[in-house]
């Protein structure tokens, strides 16, 4: 099977702080990977680097065999690399329906049109309705995003990523900020993802990680300290040390 | 569940006529106000026509500032480019049909839009503002130097447009010119309402609210903004052409920083991002300026300044925006 997503020896420092240290990850179609690690481990930075929102100091990012390291975020998305944001990034004055319609029209090459409206594009309307239903957002489809609950905004953030029909999907803590009652929606959406899609999910909720992932990667202080099966991750001494360390730090900070 | 699906399926059908009706009402109001102006100020049609020309400039600023979030103090470059393009076409190339002159003006404005957009969009925030000022100064200087074509500081005179459709000659009282101006503004308004609601218009709104998100959706921010600059340039260019046709001269003041800044002030006064605000702001500012400068020729600038401070402090969303907020609150209370 040929890799759909390949990161080789990625490095990045902010000032003197090495936030990404020689990170290499390969993913195949259909992979379900969880990327975990203590706060500040460099997980979001990794996503920013591979999606082109940040420039790496060195290393290579390949998508379906093409080197995309020198490309900006936009062409990478067009090649199927889509991310969600840890802190929701939405348009406060637009409705969920408008968000999704915009994403679907963008994917299908229709956002250049200066006349017309998505209401008169039946395929867009149908796809938007389907996405809204999947994430349980249909009852607030035409409310402004600034007026809906944060948990619902998180669900919309995921719907937006799905609307772009990615080949590789990077989800940065999709369940963070979602009320417990809504996490089943997220899990259902994750479970319903196309089977040939490669998904990497950053997540702190270990229950969710164990239900979702077939492979777990642990990042600590910018370096990969574990890459293997979910069964082995809890037994790994270095992982436990990294996590215990961070818990101890959390305690003393609190 | 079935009930929910029904309501969400019924929604588009219900919302669509809603904005269509609203735009038609808006258009009717514009035409009604234009007619009232015609009957109330029959001796002042030249001023009303000038207001409509500037209104096109202010609408075009609303496209890039109100809908895309690009700050500019140099938009008169596009207006002046349209004015000179149509004026030069008439004087030096014998293109004196007014409709053709408008088309030439639109093209001139659009080209100026590409040039100034390509420069201005390289910067952000304050740098963008400075670049826009530099652009309008460069355009001004270029027009000044190319005096063989533009008449330099004397202005370009000798523009004598043919009758519209060969039937309606431009009369001494400015009736034809006023009717022409009203028609152009009405058409521009309708077209721009459609554009701002289109998929492209939605993309622009998205860029204004969060360009990083737009990039993460795979859309090009720079390309989209440049396209809007071209559309905006065409609209400003039509305004410039209208000015050239109705006054039959083009002066360097149509390419000035002063006009750029005043037009931005008019937009802020009326309220950004609705197109209505642009029209209301232009009419109130220019009418007020004319009224106050006649009533009190010594202190009118002070009075205009005081009015602006009052609006910005007490109605920060502009006349239209604040009225809308009040109306919404009123409706909310009524429920
Ligand atoms: N733009 C930046 N400039 C300087 N330092 C940064 C920048 N972005 C992140 N960092 C630092 O890099 C380190 C890793 O941050 P990152 O956001 O990638 O962590 P994370 O693993 O996503 O953490 P969390 O679980 O809290 O989201 C942190 O120490 C952070 O302060
Ligand atoms: Mg993070």
PDB file of N, CA and C in Angstrom, chain B residues 48-61 79 185 239-240 242-243 259 262-263 266 278-279 282 285-286:
ATOM      1  N   UNK B  48     -26.920  67.295  -7.445  1.00  0.00           N
ATOM      2  CA  UNK B  48     -27.449  65.938  -7.234  1.00  0.00           C
ATOM      3  C   UNK B  48     -26.714  64.926  -8.109  1.00  0.00           C
ATOM      4  N   UNK B  49     -26.404  65.322  -9.339  1.00  0.00           N
ATOM      5  CA  UNK B  49     -25.683  64.420 -10.242  1.00  0.00           C
ATOM      6  C   UNK B  49     -24.275  64.148  -9.716  1.00  0.00           C
ATOM      7  N   UNK B  50     -23.630  65.202  -9.193  1.00  0.00           N
ATOM      8  CA  UNK B  50     -22.290  65.018  -8.632  1.00  0.00           C
ATOM      9  C   UNK B  50     -22.342  64.063  -7.441  1.00  0.00           C
ATOM     10  N   UNK B  51     -23.398  64.208  -6.624  1.00  0.00           N
ATOM     11  CA  UNK B  51     -23.557  63.311  -5.476  1.00  0.00           C
ATOM     12  C   UNK B  51     -23.640  61.858  -5.959  1.00  0.00           C
ATOM     13  N   UNK B  52     -24.387  61.633  -7.038  1.00  0.00           N
ATOM     14  CA  UNK B  52     -24.549  60.259  -7.519  1.00  0.00           C
ATOM     15  C   UNK B  52     -23.239  59.695  -8.062  1.00  0.00           C
ATOM     16  N   UNK B  53     -22.439  60.541  -8.706  1.00  0.00           N
ATOM     17  CA  UNK B  53     -21.130  60.091  -9.180  1.00  0.00           C
ATOM     18  C   UNK B  53     -20.257  59.659  -8.016  1.00  0.00           C
ATOM     19  N   UNK B  54     -20.234  60.488  -6.979  1.00  0.00           N
ATOM     20  CA  UNK B  54     -19.428  60.154  -5.795  1.00  0.00           C
ATOM     21  C   UNK B  54     -20.016  58.926  -5.089  1.00  0.00           C
ATOM     22  N   UNK B  55     -21.369  58.789  -5.143  1.00  0.00           N
ATOM     23  CA  UNK B  55     -22.004  57.617  -4.516  1.00  0.00           C
ATOM     24  C   UNK B  55     -21.452  56.329  -5.128  1.00  0.00           C
ATOM     25  N   UNK B  56     -21.191  56.337  -6.424  1.00  0.00           N
ATOM     26  CA  UNK B  56     -20.607  55.144  -7.055  1.00  0.00           C
ATOM     27  C   UNK B  56     -19.210  54.874  -6.513  1.00  0.00           C
ATOM     28  N   UNK B  57     -18.452  55.952  -6.282  1.00  0.00           N
ATOM     29  CA  UNK B  57     -17.127  55.783  -5.678  1.00  0.00           C
ATOM     30  C   UNK B  57     -17.253  55.191  -4.272  1.00  0.00           C
ATOM     31  N   UNK B  58     -18.192  55.707  -3.494  1.00  0.00           N
ATOM     32  CA  UNK B  58     -18.344  55.229  -2.117  1.00  0.00           C
ATOM     33  C   UNK B  58     -18.838  53.779  -2.110  1.00  0.00           C
ATOM     34  N   UNK B  59     -19.743  53.432  -3.021  1.00  0.00           N
ATOM     35  CA  UNK B  59     -20.167  52.029  -3.152  1.00  0.00           C
ATOM     36  C   UNK B  59     -18.967  51.140  -3.444  1.00  0.00           C
ATOM     37  N   UNK B  60     -18.085  51.621  -4.313  1.00  0.00           N
ATOM     38  CA  UNK B  60     -16.943  50.789  -4.689  1.00  0.00           C
ATOM     39  C   UNK B  60     -15.974  50.628  -3.516  1.00  0.00           C
ATOM     40  N   UNK B  61     -15.879  51.645  -2.664  1.00  0.00           N
ATOM     41  CA  UNK B  61     -15.037  51.488  -1.461  1.00  0.00           C
ATOM     42  C   UNK B  61     -15.678  50.475  -0.517  1.00  0.00           C
ATOM     43  N   UNK B  79     -11.553  55.947  -9.372  1.00  0.00           N
ATOM     44  CA  UNK B  79     -12.573  56.890  -9.841  1.00  0.00           C
ATOM     45  C   UNK B  79     -11.968  57.804 -10.912  1.00  0.00           C
ATOM     46  N   UNK B 185     -26.730  54.517 -11.090  1.00  0.00           N
ATOM     47  CA  UNK B 185     -26.637  54.138  -9.677  1.00  0.00           C
ATOM     48  C   UNK B 185     -27.610  53.002  -9.372  1.00  0.00           C
ATOM     49  N   UNK B 239     -18.485  55.673 -12.007  1.00  0.00           N
ATOM     50  CA  UNK B 239     -18.717  56.944 -11.317  1.00  0.00           C
ATOM     51  C   UNK B 239     -17.884  58.057 -11.931  1.00  0.00           C
ATOM     52  N   UNK B 240     -16.616  57.753 -12.213  1.00  0.00           N
ATOM     53  CA  UNK B 240     -15.742  58.749 -12.822  1.00  0.00           C
ATOM     54  C   UNK B 240     -16.237  59.150 -14.202  1.00  0.00           C
ATOM     55  N   UNK B 242     -19.281  58.995 -15.305  1.00  0.00           N
ATOM     56  CA  UNK B 242     -20.488  59.798 -15.106  1.00  0.00           C
ATOM     57  C   UNK B 242     -20.123  61.245 -14.801  1.00  0.00           C
ATOM     58  N   UNK B 243     -19.113  61.411 -13.963  1.00  0.00           N
ATOM     59  CA  UNK B 243     -18.659  62.749 -13.627  1.00  0.00           C
ATOM     60  C   UNK B 243     -18.122  63.485 -14.862  1.00  0.00           C
ATOM     61  N   UNK B 259     -10.263  63.544  -2.126  1.00  0.00           N
ATOM     62  CA  UNK B 259     -11.494  62.858  -2.512  1.00  0.00           C
ATOM     63  C   UNK B 259     -11.528  61.448  -1.931  1.00  0.00           C
ATOM     64  N   UNK B 262     -12.338  61.787   1.779  1.00  0.00           N
ATOM     65  CA  UNK B 262     -13.727  62.196   1.982  1.00  0.00           C
ATOM     66  C   UNK B 262     -14.691  61.051   1.693  1.00  0.00           C
ATOM     67  N   UNK B 263     -14.399  60.302   0.639  1.00  0.00           N
ATOM     68  CA  UNK B 263     -15.284  59.196   0.276  1.00  0.00           C
ATOM     69  C   UNK B 263     -15.289  58.136   1.373  1.00  0.00           C
ATOM     70  N   UNK B 266     -17.446  59.354   4.091  1.00  0.00           N
ATOM     71  CA  UNK B 266     -18.862  59.190   3.765  1.00  0.00           C
ATOM     72  C   UNK B 266     -19.327  57.765   4.036  1.00  0.00           C
ATOM     73  N   UNK B 278     -23.552  53.141   2.227  1.00  0.00           N
ATOM     74  CA  UNK B 278     -22.725  53.932   1.306  1.00  0.00           C
ATOM     75  C   UNK B 278     -23.564  55.039   0.664  1.00  0.00           C
ATOM     76  N   UNK B 279     -24.760  54.688   0.230  1.00  0.00           N
ATOM     77  CA  UNK B 279     -25.624  55.683  -0.427  1.00  0.00           C
ATOM     78  C   UNK B 279     -26.070  56.750   0.572  1.00  0.00           C
ATOM     79  N   UNK B 282     -23.152  59.087   1.538  1.00  0.00           N
ATOM     80  CA  UNK B 282     -22.780  60.046   0.493  1.00  0.00           C
ATOM     81  C   UNK B 282     -23.787  61.185   0.431  1.00  0.00           C
ATOM     82  N   UNK B 285     -23.634  63.393   3.672  1.00  0.00           N
ATOM     83  CA  UNK B 285     -22.403  64.180   3.783  1.00  0.00           C
ATOM     84  C   UNK B 285     -22.400  65.316   2.757  1.00  0.00           C
ATOM     85  N   UNK B 286     -22.666  64.983   1.498  1.00  0.00           N
ATOM     86  CA  UNK B 286     -22.526  66.007   0.456  1.00  0.00           C
ATOM     87  C   UNK B 286     -23.640  67.052   0.544  1.00  0.00           C
TER      88      UNK B 286
END
